[in-house]
GROMACS .gro file of C-alpha atoms in nm:
model
  184
    1ALA     CA    1   0.368   2.500   1.679
    2THR     CA    2   0.584   2.622   1.436
    3SER     CA    3   0.944   2.770   1.428
    4ASP     CA    4   1.136   2.992   1.165
    5ASP     CA    5   1.443   2.998   1.323
    6ASP     CA    6   1.567   2.595   1.340
    7GLY     CA    7   1.394   2.527   1.652
    8GLU     CA    8   1.557   2.813   1.871
    9THR     CA    9   1.210   2.965   1.941
   10TRP     CA   10   0.857   2.802   1.907
   11SER     CA   11   0.508   2.960   1.855
   12LYS     CA   12   0.253   2.897   2.073
   13PRO     CA   13   0.051   2.573   1.996
   14CYS     CA   14  -0.253   2.594   1.769
   15LEU     CA   15  -0.521   2.327   1.715
   16VAL     CA   16  -0.527   2.186   1.389
   17ILE     CA   17  -0.785   1.898   1.441
   18ASP     CA   18  -1.080   1.914   1.655
   19ALA     CA   19  -1.208   1.571   1.661
   20GLN     CA   20  -1.499   1.604   1.910
   21SER     CA   21  -1.858   1.671   1.838
   22ASP     CA   22  -2.167   1.715   2.026
   23ARG     CA   23  -2.346   1.497   1.769
   24LEU     CA   24  -2.110   1.185   1.887
   25PRO     CA   25  -2.247   0.959   2.164
   26MET     CA   26  -1.891   0.946   2.299
   27ASN     CA   27  -1.537   1.090   2.248
   28ARG     CA   28  -1.346   1.033   1.917
   29SER     CA   29  -0.971   0.988   1.936
   30VAL     CA   30  -0.721   1.166   1.697
   31LEU     CA   31  -0.412   0.966   1.688
   32VAL     CA   32  -0.055   0.933   1.554
   33GLY     CA   33  -0.041   1.284   1.380
   34ASN     CA   34   0.232   1.228   1.087
   35LEU     CA   35   0.403   1.517   0.914
   36TRP     CA   36   0.548   1.461   0.547
   37THR     CA   37   0.654   1.716   0.272
   38ASP     CA   38   0.572   1.568  -0.055
   39PRO     CA   39   0.802   1.615  -0.377
   40SER     CA   40   0.622   1.961  -0.451
   41GLY     CA   41   0.672   2.093  -0.121
   42ARG     CA   42   0.320   2.064   0.014
   43LEU     CA   43   0.301   1.953   0.390
   44TRP     CA   44   0.063   1.663   0.453
   45LEU     CA   45  -0.080   1.562   0.797
   46PHE     CA   46  -0.178   1.195   0.812
   47PHE     CA   47  -0.378   1.133   1.126
   48ASN     CA   48  -0.609   0.865   1.261
   49GLN     CA   49  -0.962   0.883   1.412
   50SER     CA   50  -1.121   0.643   1.608
   51MET     CA   51  -1.411   0.625   1.852
   52MET     CA   52  -1.274   0.586   2.198
   53GLN     CA   53  -0.913   0.394   2.187
   54PHE     CA   54  -0.982   0.169   1.918
   55ASP     CA   55  -1.301   0.081   1.750
   56GLY     CA   56  -1.181  -0.205   1.537
   57ARG     CA   57  -1.226   0.030   1.218
   58SER     CA   58  -1.070   0.368   1.278
   59GLY     CA   59  -0.975   0.587   0.988
   60VAL     CA   60  -0.669   0.733   0.823
   61TRP     CA   61  -0.728   1.084   0.728
   62ALA     CA   62  -0.513   1.343   0.580
   63ALA     CA   63  -0.499   1.732   0.544
   64VAL     CA   64  -0.271   1.909   0.309
   65CYS     CA   65  -0.107   2.244   0.361
   66GLU     CA   66   0.001   2.417  -0.010
   67ASP     CA   67   0.239   2.673   0.144
   68PRO     CA   68   0.367   2.550   0.477
   69ASP     CA   69   0.619   2.849   0.469
   70ASP     CA   70   0.311   3.092   0.510
   71GLU     CA   71   0.311   3.286   0.829
   72THR     CA   72  -0.031   3.140   0.877
   73PRO     CA   73  -0.063   2.802   0.699
   74VAL     CA   74  -0.392   2.714   0.560
   75TRP     CA   75  -0.498   2.322   0.561
   76SER     CA   76  -0.725   2.154   0.329
   77LYS     CA   77  -1.052   2.016   0.470
   78PRO     CA   78  -0.951   1.647   0.601
   79ARG     CA   79  -1.047   1.375   0.404
   80ARG     CA   80  -1.067   0.993   0.495
   81ILE     CA   81  -0.845   0.775   0.294
   82TRP     CA   82  -0.938   0.428   0.438
   83HIS     CA   83  -0.977   0.203   0.794
   84GLY     CA   84  -0.679   0.164   0.991
   85PHE     CA   85  -0.353   0.373   1.108
   86THR     CA   86  -0.071   0.524   0.934
   87LEU     CA   87   0.219   0.533   1.147
   88ASN     CA   88   0.483   0.581   0.886
   89LYS     CA   89   0.539   0.821   0.605
   90PRO     CA   90   0.477   0.737   0.274
   91THR     CA   91   0.751   0.624   0.009
   92VAL     CA   92   0.824   0.782  -0.332
   93LEU     CA   93   0.919   0.527  -0.571
   94SER     CA   94   1.147   0.572  -0.848
   95THR     CA   95   0.834   0.558  -1.081
   96GLY     CA   96   0.684   0.832  -0.902
   97GLU     CA   97   0.439   0.656  -0.760
   98TRP     CA   98   0.340   0.727  -0.395
   99LEU     CA   99   0.307   0.417  -0.147
  100LEU     CA  100   0.127   0.472   0.190
  101PRO     CA  101   0.174   0.190   0.483
  102ILE     CA  102  -0.171   0.168   0.634
  103SER     CA  103  -0.227  -0.091   0.938
  104LEU     CA  104  -0.541  -0.260   1.027
  105ASN     CA  105  -0.519  -0.502   1.316
  106HIS     CA  106  -0.685  -0.607   1.620
  107GLU     CA  107  -1.066  -0.641   1.685
  108GLY     CA  108  -1.228  -0.335   1.872
  109PHE     CA  109  -1.179  -0.272   2.249
  110GLY     CA  110  -1.460  -0.259   2.489
  111PRO     CA  111  -1.807  -0.179   2.358
  112PHE     CA  112  -1.634  -0.222   2.000
  113ARG     CA  113  -1.526  -0.582   2.035
  114GLY     CA  114  -1.644  -0.807   1.760
  115ALA     CA  115  -1.713  -0.510   1.549
  116PHE     CA  116  -1.645  -0.463   1.170
  117LYS     CA  117  -1.612  -0.856   1.096
  118GLU     CA  118  -1.632  -0.807   0.735
  119LEU     CA  119  -1.256  -0.617   0.774
  120ASP     CA  120  -1.105  -0.910   0.899
  121PRO     CA  121  -0.957  -1.035   0.563
  122VAL     CA  122  -0.803  -0.701   0.489
  123ARG     CA  123  -0.647  -0.687   0.857
  124GLY     CA  124  -0.248  -0.662   0.855
  125ALA     CA  125   0.004  -0.457   0.693
  126ASN     CA  126  -0.181  -0.271   0.387
  127VAL     CA  127  -0.016  -0.065   0.120
  128PHE     CA  128  -0.198   0.192  -0.069
  129VAL     CA  129  -0.084   0.350  -0.386
  130SER     CA  130  -0.128   0.705  -0.558
  131THR     CA  131  -0.030   0.799  -0.893
  132ASP     CA  132  -0.179   1.130  -0.885
  133ARG     CA  133   0.041   1.308  -0.608
  134GLY     CA  134  -0.227   1.199  -0.342
  135VAL     CA  135  -0.538   1.306  -0.509
  136THR     CA  136  -0.660   0.922  -0.486
  137TRP     CA  137  -0.542   0.651  -0.307
  138THR     CA  138  -0.599   0.278  -0.399
  139ARG     CA  139  -0.536  -0.015  -0.181
  140HIS     CA  140  -0.269  -0.187  -0.360
  141GLY     CA  141  -0.147  -0.497  -0.150
  142HIS     CA  142  -0.143  -0.667   0.205
  143VAL     CA  143   0.095  -0.864   0.406
  144ALA     CA  144  -0.079  -1.068   0.712
  145PHE     CA  145   0.234  -1.128   0.935
  146PRO     CA  146   0.233  -1.349   1.212
  147ASN     CA  147   0.175  -1.246   1.562
  148PRO     CA  148   0.103  -0.861   1.460
  149ASP     CA  149   0.083  -0.594   1.687
  150TRP     CA  150   0.006  -0.290   1.549
  151ASP     CA  151   0.247  -0.353   1.212
  152GLU     CA  152   0.372   0.014   1.211
  153HIS     CA  153   0.528  -0.093   0.870
  154MET     CA  154   0.731   0.097   0.637
  155ILE     CA  155   0.858   0.051   0.293
  156VAL     CA  156   1.202   0.126   0.132
  157GLU     CA  157   1.254   0.073  -0.224
  158ARG     CA  158   1.591  -0.096  -0.317
  159LYS     CA  159   1.844  -0.009  -0.567
  160ASP     CA  160   1.722  -0.323  -0.772
  161GLY     CA  161   1.359  -0.191  -0.771
  162THR     CA  162   1.216  -0.441  -0.510
  163LEU     CA  163   1.059  -0.298  -0.194
  164TRP     CA  164   1.159  -0.400   0.165
  165MET     CA  165   0.893  -0.360   0.422
  166LEU     CA  166   0.963  -0.394   0.772
  167ALA     CA  167   0.704  -0.429   1.058
  168ARG     CA  168   0.674  -0.447   1.425
  169THR     CA  169   0.513  -0.771   1.543
  170ALA     CA  170   0.481  -0.932   1.905
  171LYS     CA  171   0.787  -1.110   1.825
  172GLY     CA  172   1.001  -0.828   1.694
  173ILE     CA  173   1.067  -0.672   1.365
  174MET     CA  174   0.953  -0.897   1.071
  175GLN     CA  175   1.049  -0.813   0.710
  176SER     CA  176   0.862  -0.892   0.366
  177THR     CA  177   0.982  -0.826   0.016
  178SER     CA  178   0.801  -0.742  -0.287
  179SER     CA  179   0.918  -0.766  -0.652
  180ASP     CA  180   0.591  -0.641  -0.817
  181ARG     CA  181   0.595  -0.277  -0.677
  182GLY     CA  182   0.373  -0.366  -0.367
  183ARG     CA  183   0.092  -0.566  -0.493
  184THR     CA  184   0.236  -0.881  -0.318
   0.00000   0.00000   0.00000
């Protein structure tokens, strides 16, 4: 839904993402829609798709609206960035790089328990970087917090250039710092 009067009134809701397909053997979930306006004014919609509630891999997708103030906004075709979930917005560093937090935790639920074992080494709080305004995203770094839940991590650039990551774990909020722009 949209509002042109600071939230006084709203349009009727409109469908942006339809994740279902007759070609799928089961329902697909679309989770955690996250809107972000980039430095050039484009509106991004990051969302996650998974078979059922969580299949052990999931996928982070993004669609971009070049002119979000248009009366009828037009969205790009969604594209898959990587596995996992994005629960927080990208951080734009002073260097111009964009860092996107992507969480990939847990094994799959139900019929997906034990699937995608090859992803076990990268499960945790991943950091993806874009140096070309989101055209491409590259896995940049990774933190495996003890007692992870879904991480839901976020990144802050400090005045001294170090990065501060906060993440949700089963024991509460944990932190990690990086002095090499998020590689370690």
